[in-house]
């Protein structure tokens, strides 16, 4: 059995020694009040071993990391039909950019930019009986943890400041790429982003992407080809404008969120989650990026 604890200790120490811990996201007021001294790392191997250090058991706002989970649920419900309404190309532009959406006639570049995630949210709203509750239960089930919840203050904070997200949703609607009302889709979207989870819960939730589509409990089974595609999207589109840099420096599929979380994984081997709320200029966790770069460099464990 490999022992990852010493390497986690090492990368934790060098990341926490960084003087510049990045800047906490402030465009969502509730996120601006999170202490940027928080830093946790959690690693789960496919064969069930866990290693962790720091604040790995503190819940934080998963934000855009939720987009992988909503895509997973939508894939399990409607399969490849999703691709008629969302593309699979990196955008090369900020996650909330509007110009590209207009030029490309309301078909978002990928499911991980905001507009793409709104189309996925729309699919779930159309398909589910109680959309928010059913999605939360889905996340709880794949994680095997009923304590996971929405943070209503974060969802509300985004609702009252989310002018650009309203603009994107209205643009989608004007192109006929939303079936439901803008307000209903955004209410779902703000809630999915407000879900709070710990590093250790996220490593569990993402287990299926490292385990050929089978999650911890047998509540969901994506096909190997569906998992391959979601992993490919994480690699090419999971880190805003820095997806190339993340592939170059870290070499793992993964997803980040403006709450400061990053989940990355090596198929058939492990899932590693970091959380530190201070972000770099591209919106990715500063300490998390550095720790993951050091992890794959030192262990030589990457997909390349
Ligand atoms: N809820 C955030 C927004 O829509 C998600 C941003 C993110 O984590 O990338 O702006």
PDB file of C-alpha atoms and ligand atoms in Angstrom:
ATOM      1  CA  UNK A   1       0.000   0.000   0.000  1.00  0.00           C
ATOM      2  CA  UNK A   2       1.276   3.484  -0.884  1.00  0.00           C
ATOM      3  CA  UNK A   3       1.435   6.004   1.926  1.00  0.00           C
ATOM      4  CA  UNK A   4       0.470   9.470   0.656  1.00  0.00           C
ATOM      5  CA  UNK A   5       0.551  11.132   4.078  1.00  0.00           C
ATOM      6  CA  UNK A   6       4.196  12.349   3.959  1.00  0.00           C
ATOM      7  CA  UNK A   7       3.715  13.964   0.532  1.00  0.00           C
ATOM      8  CA  UNK A   8       0.482  15.670   1.661  1.00  0.00           C
ATOM      9  CA  UNK A   9       2.392  17.032   4.664  1.00  0.00           C
ATOM     10  CA  UNK A  10       5.125  18.347   2.393  1.00  0.00           C
ATOM     11  CA  UNK A  11       2.857  20.069  -0.135  1.00  0.00           C
ATOM     12  CA  UNK A  12       0.675  21.446   2.654  1.00  0.00           C
ATOM     13  CA  UNK A  13       3.717  23.016   4.310  1.00  0.00           C
ATOM     14  CA  UNK A  14       5.063  24.640   1.169  1.00  0.00           C
ATOM     15  CA  UNK A  15       1.642  25.981   0.125  1.00  0.00           C
ATOM     16  CA  UNK A  16       0.858  27.435   3.551  1.00  0.00           C
ATOM     17  CA  UNK A  17       4.278  29.112   3.539  1.00  0.00           C
ATOM     18  CA  UNK A  18       3.258  31.189   0.519  1.00  0.00           C
ATOM     19  CA  UNK A  19       2.972  34.840   1.562  1.00  0.00           C
ATOM     20  CA  UNK A  20       0.485  35.696  -1.165  1.00  0.00           C
ATOM     21  CA  UNK A  21      -2.567  33.523  -0.522  1.00  0.00           C
ATOM     22  CA  UNK A  22      -4.607  35.055  -3.350  1.00  0.00           C
ATOM     23  CA  UNK A  23      -7.824  37.030  -3.127  1.00  0.00           C
ATOM     24  CA  UNK A  24     -11.171  35.753  -1.852  1.00  0.00           C
ATOM     25  CA  UNK A  25     -13.991  36.090  -4.441  1.00  0.00           C
ATOM     26  CA  UNK A  26     -15.888  39.244  -3.592  1.00  0.00           C
ATOM     27  CA  UNK A  27     -18.471  39.482  -6.382  1.00  0.00           C
ATOM     28  CA  UNK A  28     -20.660  37.141  -4.336  1.00  0.00           C
ATOM     29  CA  UNK A  29     -20.800  39.066  -1.028  1.00  0.00           C
ATOM     30  CA  UNK A  30     -21.249  35.962   1.148  1.00  0.00           C
ATOM     31  CA  UNK A  31     -18.010  34.458  -0.212  1.00  0.00           C
ATOM     32  CA  UNK A  32     -16.023  37.594   0.621  1.00  0.00           C
ATOM     33  CA  UNK A  33     -16.271  36.905   4.341  1.00  0.00           C
ATOM     34  CA  UNK A  34     -14.527  33.502   4.277  1.00  0.00           C
ATOM     35  CA  UNK A  35     -11.137  33.375   6.040  1.00  0.00           C
ATOM     36  CA  UNK A  36      -8.373  32.813   3.505  1.00  0.00           C
ATOM     37  CA  UNK A  37      -6.153  31.083   6.046  1.00  0.00           C
ATOM     38  CA  UNK A  38      -8.279  27.950   5.552  1.00  0.00           C
ATOM     39  CA  UNK A  39      -6.462  25.200   3.673  1.00  0.00           C
ATOM     40  CA  UNK A  40      -7.247  21.509   3.463  1.00  0.00           C
ATOM     41  CA  UNK A  41      -6.293  18.540   1.297  1.00  0.00           C
ATOM     42  CA  UNK A  42      -7.990  15.152   1.067  1.00  0.00           C
ATOM     43  CA  UNK A  43      -7.015  12.168  -1.066  1.00  0.00           C
ATOM     44  CA  UNK A  44      -9.074   9.007  -1.539  1.00  0.00           C
ATOM     45  CA  UNK A  45      -7.759   6.049  -3.490  1.00  0.00           C
ATOM     46  CA  UNK A  46     -10.055   3.913  -5.613  1.00  0.00           C
ATOM     47  CA  UNK A  47      -9.288   0.972  -3.321  1.00  0.00           C
ATOM     48  CA  UNK A  48     -10.625   2.901  -0.334  1.00  0.00           C
ATOM     49  CA  UNK A  49      -7.641   4.462   1.478  1.00  0.00           C
ATOM     50  CA  UNK A  50      -7.853   8.042   2.685  1.00  0.00           C
ATOM     51  CA  UNK A  51      -5.161  10.615   3.486  1.00  0.00           C
ATOM     52  CA  UNK A  52      -5.818  14.173   4.629  1.00  0.00           C
ATOM     53  CA  UNK A  53      -4.373  17.289   6.214  1.00  0.00           C
ATOM     54  CA  UNK A  54      -5.539  20.728   7.396  1.00  0.00           C
ATOM     55  CA  UNK A  55      -9.135  21.941   7.013  1.00  0.00           C
ATOM     56  CA  UNK A  56     -10.327  18.965   4.976  1.00  0.00           C
ATOM     57  CA  UNK A  57     -13.425  18.519   7.126  1.00  0.00           C
ATOM     58  CA  UNK A  58     -14.734  22.116   6.965  1.00  0.00           C
ATOM     59  CA  UNK A  59     -17.655  22.723   4.593  1.00  0.00           C
ATOM     60  CA  UNK A  60     -17.201  25.390   1.920  1.00  0.00           C
ATOM     61  CA  UNK A  61     -19.182  26.691  -1.044  1.00  0.00           C
ATOM     62  CA  UNK A  62     -18.549  24.303  -3.941  1.00  0.00           C
ATOM     63  CA  UNK A  63     -19.766  26.839  -6.553  1.00  0.00           C
ATOM     64  CA  UNK A  64     -18.734  25.728 -10.063  1.00  0.00           C
ATOM     65  CA  UNK A  65     -17.652  22.293  -8.884  1.00  0.00           C
ATOM     66  CA  UNK A  66     -21.416  21.617  -8.769  1.00  0.00           C
ATOM     67  CA  UNK A  67     -21.480  21.915 -12.568  1.00  0.00           C
ATOM     68  CA  UNK A  68     -19.809  18.503 -12.869  1.00  0.00           C
ATOM     69  CA  UNK A  69     -22.435  16.975 -10.599  1.00  0.00           C
ATOM     70  CA  UNK A  70     -25.368  18.554 -12.448  1.00  0.00           C
ATOM     71  CA  UNK A  71     -23.896  17.413 -15.771  1.00  0.00           C
ATOM     72  CA  UNK A  72     -23.558  13.918 -14.319  1.00  0.00           C
ATOM     73  CA  UNK A  73     -27.176  13.832 -13.218  1.00  0.00           C
ATOM     74  CA  UNK A  74     -28.372  15.201 -16.575  1.00  0.00           C
ATOM     75  CA  UNK A  75     -26.222  12.645 -18.426  1.00  0.00           C
ATOM     76  CA  UNK A  76     -27.743   9.845 -16.391  1.00  0.00           C
ATOM     77  CA  UNK A  77     -31.241  11.121 -17.289  1.00  0.00           C
ATOM     78  CA  UNK A  78     -30.949  12.132 -20.953  1.00  0.00           C
ATOM     79  CA  UNK A  79     -27.573  10.821 -22.208  1.00  0.00           C
ATOM     80  CA  UNK A  80     -25.979  12.332 -25.296  1.00  0.00           C
ATOM     81  CA  UNK A  81     -29.022  14.448 -26.195  1.00  0.00           C
ATOM     82  CA  UNK A  82     -27.397  17.156 -24.046  1.00  0.00           C
ATOM     83  CA  UNK A  83     -24.951  17.771 -26.883  1.00  0.00           C
ATOM     84  CA  UNK A  84     -27.667  19.305 -29.058  1.00  0.00           C
ATOM     85  CA  UNK A  85     -27.849  22.231 -26.644  1.00  0.00           C
ATOM     86  CA  UNK A  86     -24.291  22.618 -25.316  1.00  0.00           C
ATOM     87  CA  UNK A  87     -20.920  22.315 -27.033  1.00  0.00           C
ATOM     88  CA  UNK A  88     -17.764  20.646 -25.722  1.00  0.00           C
ATOM     89  CA  UNK A  89     -15.044  23.139 -26.632  1.00  0.00           C
ATOM     90  CA  UNK A  90     -12.960  25.210 -24.215  1.00  0.00           C
ATOM     91  CA  UNK A  91     -14.136  28.802 -24.356  1.00  0.00           C
ATOM     92  CA  UNK A  92     -10.840  30.638 -23.894  1.00  0.00           C
ATOM     93  CA  UNK A  93     -12.930  33.359 -22.280  1.00  0.00           C
ATOM     94  CA  UNK A  94     -14.115  34.114 -18.740  1.00  0.00           C
ATOM     95  CA  UNK A  95     -16.762  31.782 -17.309  1.00  0.00           C
ATOM     96  CA  UNK A  96     -19.422  34.504 -17.366  1.00  0.00           C
ATOM     97  CA  UNK A  97     -18.699  36.033 -20.764  1.00  0.00           C
ATOM     98  CA  UNK A  98     -21.711  36.971 -22.884  1.00  0.00           C
ATOM     99  CA  UNK A  99     -20.263  37.974 -26.273  1.00  0.00           C
ATOM    100  CA  UNK A 100     -19.411  34.434 -27.390  1.00  0.00           C
ATOM    101  CA  UNK A 101     -22.875  33.204 -26.456  1.00  0.00           C
ATOM    102  CA  UNK A 102     -24.443  35.789 -28.714  1.00  0.00           C
ATOM    103  CA  UNK A 103     -22.066  35.132 -31.605  1.00  0.00           C
ATOM    104  CA  UNK A 104     -22.683  31.380 -31.339  1.00  0.00           C
ATOM    105  CA  UNK A 105     -26.477  31.725 -31.316  1.00  0.00           C
ATOM    106  CA  UNK A 106     -27.133  30.783 -27.726  1.00  0.00           C
ATOM    107  CA  UNK A 107     -25.269  27.454 -27.772  1.00  0.00           C
ATOM    108  CA  UNK A 108     -22.796  27.657 -24.873  1.00  0.00           C
ATOM    109  CA  UNK A 109     -19.242  26.507 -25.551  1.00  0.00           C
ATOM    110  CA  UNK A 110     -19.298  23.882 -22.800  1.00  0.00           C
ATOM    111  CA  UNK A 111     -21.299  22.769 -19.732  1.00  0.00           C
ATOM    112  CA  UNK A 112     -18.842  24.352 -17.278  1.00  0.00           C
ATOM    113  CA  UNK A 113     -19.155  27.999 -18.277  1.00  0.00           C
ATOM    114  CA  UNK A 114     -22.109  29.628 -16.549  1.00  0.00           C
ATOM    115  CA  UNK A 115     -24.376  29.657 -19.621  1.00  0.00           C
ATOM    116  CA  UNK A 116     -23.646  25.959 -20.258  1.00  0.00           C
ATOM    117  CA  UNK A 117     -24.445  25.076 -16.662  1.00  0.00           C
ATOM    118  CA  UNK A 118     -27.722  27.010 -16.985  1.00  0.00           C
ATOM    119  CA  UNK A 119     -28.743  24.855 -19.952  1.00  0.00           C
ATOM    120  CA  UNK A 120     -27.948  21.759 -17.873  1.00  0.00           C
ATOM    121  CA  UNK A 121     -29.959  23.281 -15.000  1.00  0.00           C
ATOM    122  CA  UNK A 122     -32.852  23.814 -17.435  1.00  0.00           C
ATOM    123  CA  UNK A 123     -32.706  20.132 -18.472  1.00  0.00           C
ATOM    124  CA  UNK A 124     -32.866  19.091 -14.804  1.00  0.00           C
ATOM    125  CA  UNK A 125     -35.690  21.505 -14.014  1.00  0.00           C
ATOM    126  CA  UNK A 126     -37.708  20.014 -16.900  1.00  0.00           C
ATOM    127  CA  UNK A 127     -37.000  16.420 -15.916  1.00  0.00           C
ATOM    128  CA  UNK A 128     -37.202  16.406 -12.122  1.00  0.00           C
ATOM    129  CA  UNK A 129     -40.325  16.431  -9.989  1.00  0.00           C
ATOM    130  CA  UNK A 130     -38.808  18.608  -7.230  1.00  0.00           C
ATOM    131  CA  UNK A 131     -35.681  19.891  -8.974  1.00  0.00           C
ATOM    132  CA  UNK A 132     -33.702  21.451  -6.105  1.00  0.00           C
ATOM    133  CA  UNK A 133     -34.570  18.732  -3.613  1.00  0.00           C
ATOM    134  CA  UNK A 134     -33.966  15.916  -6.121  1.00  0.00           C
ATOM    135  CA  UNK A 135     -30.585  17.339  -7.118  1.00  0.00           C
ATOM    136  CA  UNK A 136     -29.503  17.745  -3.501  1.00  0.00           C
ATOM    137  CA  UNK A 137     -30.569  14.167  -2.831  1.00  0.00           C
ATOM    138  CA  UNK A 138     -28.588  12.992  -5.852  1.00  0.00           C
ATOM    139  CA  UNK A 139     -25.446  14.673  -4.456  1.00  0.00           C
ATOM    140  CA  UNK A 140     -26.142  13.174  -1.035  1.00  0.00           C
ATOM    141  CA  UNK A 141     -26.614   9.722  -2.544  1.00  0.00           C
ATOM    142  CA  UNK A 142     -23.466   9.615  -4.652  1.00  0.00           C
ATOM    143  CA  UNK A 143     -21.512  10.920  -1.648  1.00  0.00           C
ATOM    144  CA  UNK A 144     -23.343   8.626   0.758  1.00  0.00           C
ATOM    145  CA  UNK A 145     -23.821  11.539   3.135  1.00  0.00           C
ATOM    146  CA  UNK A 146     -27.177  13.055   4.063  1.00  0.00           C
ATOM    147  CA  UNK A 147     -25.642  16.004   5.910  1.00  0.00           C
ATOM    148  CA  UNK A 148     -24.881  17.897   2.651  1.00  0.00           C
ATOM    149  CA  UNK A 149     -27.039  21.033   2.283  1.00  0.00           C
ATOM    150  CA  UNK A 150     -27.641  24.264   0.370  1.00  0.00           C
ATOM    151  CA  UNK A 151     -26.425  27.502   1.924  1.00  0.00           C
ATOM    152  CA  UNK A 152     -29.502  29.714   1.495  1.00  0.00           C
ATOM    153  CA  UNK A 153     -27.582  32.920   2.315  1.00  0.00           C
ATOM    154  CA  UNK A 154     -25.054  32.216  -0.445  1.00  0.00           C
ATOM    155  CA  UNK A 155     -27.850  31.420  -2.927  1.00  0.00           C
ATOM    156  CA  UNK A 156     -29.649  34.631  -1.962  1.00  0.00           C
ATOM    157  CA  UNK A 157     -26.415  36.640  -2.134  1.00  0.00           C
ATOM    158  CA  UNK A 158     -25.926  35.483  -5.730  1.00  0.00           C
ATOM    159  CA  UNK A 159     -29.539  36.100  -6.648  1.00  0.00           C
ATOM    160  CA  UNK A 160     -29.435  39.747  -5.646  1.00  0.00           C
ATOM    161  CA  UNK A 161     -26.063  40.445  -7.281  1.00  0.00           C
ATOM    162  CA  UNK A 162     -26.143  38.064 -10.255  1.00  0.00           C
ATOM    163  CA  UNK A 163     -26.894  40.602 -12.979  1.00  0.00           C
ATOM    164  CA  UNK A 164     -24.555  38.968 -15.460  1.00  0.00           C
ATOM    165  CA  UNK A 165     -26.047  35.554 -14.843  1.00  0.00           C
ATOM    166  CA  UNK A 166     -29.516  37.040 -15.457  1.00  0.00           C
ATOM    167  CA  UNK A 167     -28.170  38.508 -18.695  1.00  0.00           C
ATOM    168  CA  UNK A 168     -26.772  35.135 -19.784  1.00  0.00           C
ATOM    169  CA  UNK A 169     -30.012  33.324 -18.945  1.00  0.00           C
ATOM    170  CA  UNK A 170     -32.061  35.917 -20.835  1.00  0.00           C
ATOM    171  CA  UNK A 171     -29.773  35.562 -23.829  1.00  0.00           C
ATOM    172  CA  UNK A 172     -30.221  31.775 -23.743  1.00  0.00           C
ATOM    173  CA  UNK A 173     -33.974  32.246 -23.518  1.00  0.00           C
ATOM    174  CA  UNK A 174     -33.974  34.673 -26.463  1.00  0.00           C
ATOM    175  CA  UNK A 175     -32.241  32.018 -28.586  1.00  0.00           C
ATOM    176  CA  UNK A 176     -34.769  29.386 -27.516  1.00  0.00           C
ATOM    177  CA  UNK A 177     -32.205  27.404 -25.525  1.00  0.00           C
ATOM    178  CA  UNK A 178     -34.108  27.500 -22.205  1.00  0.00           C
ATOM    179  CA  UNK A 179     -37.402  25.663 -21.816  1.00  0.00           C
ATOM    180  CA  UNK A 180     -38.239  27.044 -18.387  1.00  0.00           C
ATOM    181  CA  UNK A 181     -38.560  30.555 -16.985  1.00  0.00           C
ATOM    182  CA  UNK A 182     -35.317  32.441 -16.445  1.00  0.00           C
ATOM    183  CA  UNK A 183     -36.121  32.932 -12.739  1.00  0.00           C
ATOM    184  CA  UNK A 184     -36.816  29.253 -12.173  1.00  0.00           C
ATOM    185  CA  UNK A 185     -33.613  28.117 -13.908  1.00  0.00           C
ATOM    186  CA  UNK A 186     -31.503  30.677 -12.055  1.00  0.00           C
ATOM    187  CA  UNK A 187     -33.042  29.778  -8.718  1.00  0.00           C
ATOM    188  CA  UNK A 188     -31.962  26.181  -9.351  1.00  0.00           C
ATOM    189  CA  UNK A 189     -28.515  27.289 -10.598  1.00  0.00           C
ATOM    190  CA  UNK A 190     -27.818  29.572  -7.613  1.00  0.00           C
ATOM    191  CA  UNK A 191     -28.829  26.786  -5.249  1.00  0.00           C
ATOM    192  CA  UNK A 192     -26.655  24.146  -6.923  1.00  0.00           C
ATOM    193  CA  UNK A 193     -23.676  26.525  -6.647  1.00  0.00           C
ATOM    194  CA  UNK A 194     -24.455  27.230  -2.978  1.00  0.00           C
ATOM    195  CA  UNK A 195     -24.072  23.595  -1.910  1.00  0.00           C
ATOM    196  CA  UNK A 196     -21.553  23.251   0.889  1.00  0.00           C
ATOM    197  CA  UNK A 197     -19.243  20.279   1.066  1.00  0.00           C
ATOM    198  CA  UNK A 198     -15.927  19.376   2.657  1.00  0.00           C
ATOM    199  CA  UNK A 199     -12.824  18.189   0.814  1.00  0.00           C
ATOM    200  CA  UNK A 200     -13.460  14.702   2.098  1.00  0.00           C
ATOM    201  CA  UNK A 201     -17.088  14.707   0.868  1.00  0.00           C
ATOM    202  CA  UNK A 202     -16.003  15.961  -2.564  1.00  0.00           C
ATOM    203  CA  UNK A 203     -13.423  13.194  -2.895  1.00  0.00           C
ATOM    204  CA  UNK A 204     -16.281  10.757  -2.288  1.00  0.00           C
ATOM    205  CA  UNK A 205     -18.677  12.467  -4.705  1.00  0.00           C
ATOM    206  CA  UNK A 206     -16.073  12.348  -7.488  1.00  0.00           C
ATOM    207  CA  UNK A 207     -15.218   8.702  -6.813  1.00  0.00           C
ATOM    208  CA  UNK A 208     -17.230   7.552  -9.832  1.00  0.00           C
ATOM    209  CA  UNK A 209     -14.993   9.496 -12.230  1.00  0.00           C
ATOM    210  CA  UNK A 210     -11.976   7.532 -11.031  1.00  0.00           C
ATOM    211  CA  UNK A 211     -13.901   4.268 -10.755  1.00  0.00           C
ATOM    212  CA  UNK A 212     -15.254   3.673 -14.291  1.00  0.00           C
ATOM    213  CA  UNK A 213     -18.620   5.281 -13.531  1.00  0.00           C
ATOM    214  CA  UNK A 214     -19.500   3.332 -10.395  1.00  0.00           C
ATOM    215  CA  UNK A 215     -20.043   5.471  -7.325  1.00  0.00           C
ATOM    216  CA  UNK A 216     -19.403   4.528  -3.710  1.00  0.00           C
ATOM    217  CA  UNK A 217     -22.818   3.021  -3.149  1.00  0.00           C
ATOM    218  CA  UNK A 218     -24.421   1.492  -6.185  1.00  0.00           C
ATOM    219  CA  UNK A 219     -26.942   4.318  -6.606  1.00  0.00           C
ATOM    220  CA  UNK A 220     -25.730   5.440 -10.021  1.00  0.00           C
ATOM    221  CA  UNK A 221     -23.737   3.906 -12.797  1.00  0.00           C
ATOM    222  CA  UNK A 222     -22.556   5.967 -15.748  1.00  0.00           C
ATOM    223  CA  UNK A 223     -21.107   4.033 -18.666  1.00  0.00           C
ATOM    224  CA  UNK A 224     -17.331   4.058 -19.100  1.00  0.00           C
ATOM    225  CA  UNK A 225     -17.766   6.137 -22.222  1.00  0.00           C
ATOM    226  CA  UNK A 226     -19.893   8.739 -20.370  1.00  0.00           C
ATOM    227  CA  UNK A 227     -17.241   8.976 -17.657  1.00  0.00           C
ATOM    228  CA  UNK A 228     -14.479   9.301 -20.227  1.00  0.00           C
ATOM    229  CA  UNK A 229     -16.335  12.241 -21.745  1.00  0.00           C
ATOM    230  CA  UNK A 230     -16.945  14.037 -18.462  1.00  0.00           C
ATOM    231  CA  UNK A 231     -13.286  13.546 -17.505  1.00  0.00           C
ATOM    232  CA  UNK A 232     -12.267  14.939 -20.912  1.00  0.00           C
ATOM    233  CA  UNK A 233     -14.459  17.994 -20.308  1.00  0.00           C
ATOM    234  CA  UNK A 234     -12.889  18.498 -16.887  1.00  0.00           C
ATOM    235  CA  UNK A 235      -9.429  18.367 -18.444  1.00  0.00           C
ATOM    236  CA  UNK A 236     -10.205  20.776 -21.268  1.00  0.00           C
ATOM    237  CA  UNK A 237     -12.736  23.112 -19.630  1.00  0.00           C
ATOM    238  CA  UNK A 238     -12.512  22.635 -15.861  1.00  0.00           C
ATOM    239  CA  UNK A 239     -10.380  25.626 -14.904  1.00  0.00           C
ATOM    240  CA  UNK A 240     -11.823  28.716 -16.579  1.00  0.00           C
ATOM    241  CA  UNK A 241      -9.122  30.372 -18.680  1.00  0.00           C
ATOM    242  CA  UNK A 242      -6.476  28.307 -17.002  1.00  0.00           C
ATOM    243  CA  UNK A 243      -7.462  24.832 -18.208  1.00  0.00           C
ATOM    244  CA  UNK A 244      -4.385  24.641 -20.449  1.00  0.00           C
ATOM    245  CA  UNK A 245      -2.157  25.756 -17.606  1.00  0.00           C
ATOM    246  CA  UNK A 246      -3.698  23.186 -15.231  1.00  0.00           C
ATOM    247  CA  UNK A 247      -3.194  20.372 -17.762  1.00  0.00           C
ATOM    248  CA  UNK A 248       0.360  21.614 -18.328  1.00  0.00           C
ATOM    249  CA  UNK A 249       1.334  22.012 -14.673  1.00  0.00           C
ATOM    250  CA  UNK A 250      -0.791  19.340 -12.980  1.00  0.00           C
ATOM    251  CA  UNK A 251      -1.899  16.956 -15.716  1.00  0.00           C
ATOM    252  CA  UNK A 252      -5.159  15.703 -14.213  1.00  0.00           C
ATOM    253  CA  UNK A 253      -8.836  16.198 -15.099  1.00  0.00           C
ATOM    254  CA  UNK A 254     -10.505  18.336 -12.456  1.00  0.00           C
ATOM    255  CA  UNK A 255     -12.837  21.199 -11.618  1.00  0.00           C
ATOM    256  CA  UNK A 256     -12.440  24.332  -9.586  1.00  0.00           C
ATOM    257  CA  UNK A 257     -14.921  26.788  -8.092  1.00  0.00           C
ATOM    258  CA  UNK A 258     -14.737  30.386  -6.914  1.00  0.00           C
ATOM    259  CA  UNK A 259     -15.277  29.155  -3.342  1.00  0.00           C
ATOM    260  CA  UNK A 260     -11.636  28.013  -3.584  1.00  0.00           C
ATOM    261  CA  UNK A 261     -12.190  24.281  -4.003  1.00  0.00           C
ATOM    262  CA  UNK A 262     -10.446  22.071  -6.571  1.00  0.00           C
ATOM    263  CA  UNK A 263     -11.196  18.395  -7.216  1.00  0.00           C
ATOM    264  CA  UNK A 264      -8.803  16.475  -9.470  1.00  0.00           C
ATOM    265  CA  UNK A 265      -8.490  12.785 -10.204  1.00  0.00           C
ATOM    266  CA  UNK A 266      -6.387  10.132 -11.826  1.00  0.00           C
ATOM    267  CA  UNK A 267      -8.700   7.567 -13.458  1.00  0.00           C
ATOM    268  CA  UNK A 268      -8.506   4.116 -11.824  1.00  0.00           C
ATOM    269  CA  UNK A 269      -6.304   5.470  -9.053  1.00  0.00           C
ATOM    270  CA  UNK A 270      -7.320   8.385  -6.783  1.00  0.00           C
ATOM    271  CA  UNK A 271      -9.277  11.600  -6.242  1.00  0.00           C
ATOM    272  CA  UNK A 272      -7.592  14.577  -4.589  1.00  0.00           C
ATOM    273  CA  UNK A 273      -9.484  17.630  -3.303  1.00  0.00           C
ATOM    274  CA  UNK A 274      -8.011  20.895  -2.045  1.00  0.00           C
ATOM    275  CA  UNK A 275      -9.657  23.947  -0.542  1.00  0.00           C
ATOM    276  CA  UNK A 276      -8.183  27.365   0.061  1.00  0.00           C
ATOM    277  CA  UNK A 277     -10.468  30.374  -0.562  1.00  0.00           C
ATOM    278  CA  UNK A 278      -7.825  32.783  -1.901  1.00  0.00           C
ATOM    279  CA  UNK A 279      -7.954  32.831  -5.712  1.00  0.00           C
ATOM    280  CA  UNK A 280      -5.410  33.722  -8.405  1.00  0.00           C
ATOM    281  CA  UNK A 281      -6.236  36.171 -11.192  1.00  0.00           C
ATOM    282  CA  UNK A 282      -7.961  33.430 -13.186  1.00  0.00           C
ATOM    283  CA  UNK A 283     -10.333  32.549 -10.351  1.00  0.00           C
ATOM    284  CA  UNK A 284      -8.614  29.316  -9.290  1.00  0.00           C
ATOM    285  CA  UNK A 285      -7.458  28.640  -5.746  1.00  0.00           C
ATOM    286  CA  UNK A 286      -3.899  29.888  -5.436  1.00  0.00           C
ATOM    287  CA  UNK A 287      -2.688  27.411  -2.804  1.00  0.00           C
ATOM    288  CA  UNK A 288      -4.677  24.570  -4.352  1.00  0.00           C
ATOM    289  CA  UNK A 289      -3.039  25.054  -7.773  1.00  0.00           C
ATOM    290  CA  UNK A 290       0.420  25.145  -6.241  1.00  0.00           C
ATOM    291  CA  UNK A 291      -0.198  22.100  -4.021  1.00  0.00           C
ATOM    292  CA  UNK A 292      -1.541  20.009  -6.901  1.00  0.00           C
ATOM    293  CA  UNK A 293       1.323  20.995  -9.177  1.00  0.00           C
ATOM    294  CA  UNK A 294       3.784  19.929  -6.514  1.00  0.00           C
ATOM    295  CA  UNK A 295       1.840  16.716  -5.831  1.00  0.00           C
ATOM    296  CA  UNK A 296       1.919  15.433  -9.414  1.00  0.00           C
ATOM    297  CA  UNK A 297       5.492  16.622  -9.978  1.00  0.00           C
ATOM    298  CA  UNK A 298       6.785  14.838  -6.885  1.00  0.00           C
ATOM    299  CA  UNK A 299       4.720  11.639  -7.259  1.00  0.00           C
ATOM    300  CA  UNK A 300       4.815  11.534 -11.094  1.00  0.00           C
ATOM    301  CA  UNK A 301       1.136  10.567 -10.909  1.00  0.00           C
ATOM    302  CA  UNK A 302      -0.677  12.263 -13.775  1.00  0.00           C
ATOM    303  CA  UNK A 303      -2.478  11.158 -16.921  1.00  0.00           C
ATOM    304  CA  UNK A 304       0.551  12.092 -19.041  1.00  0.00           C
TER     305      UNK A 304
HETATM  306  N1  LIG B   1     -22.160  30.753  -8.877  1.00  0.00           N
HETATM  307  C1  LIG B   1     -20.990  31.306  -9.496  1.00  0.00           C
HETATM  308  C2  LIG B   1     -21.407  32.216 -10.635  1.00  0.00           C
HETATM  309  O1  LIG B   1     -22.304  31.915 -11.337  1.00  0.00           O
HETATM  310  C3  LIG B   1     -20.126  30.169  -9.965  1.00  0.00           C
HETATM  311  C4  LIG B   1     -18.801  30.679 -10.334  1.00  0.00           C
HETATM  312  C5  LIG B   1     -17.709  29.680 -10.268  1.00  0.00           C
HETATM  313  O2  LIG B   1     -17.457  29.004  -9.279  1.00  0.00           O
HETATM  314  O3  LIG B   1     -17.053  29.607 -11.306  1.00  0.00           O
HETATM  315  O4  LIG B   1     -20.861  33.257 -10.868  1.00  0.00           O
END
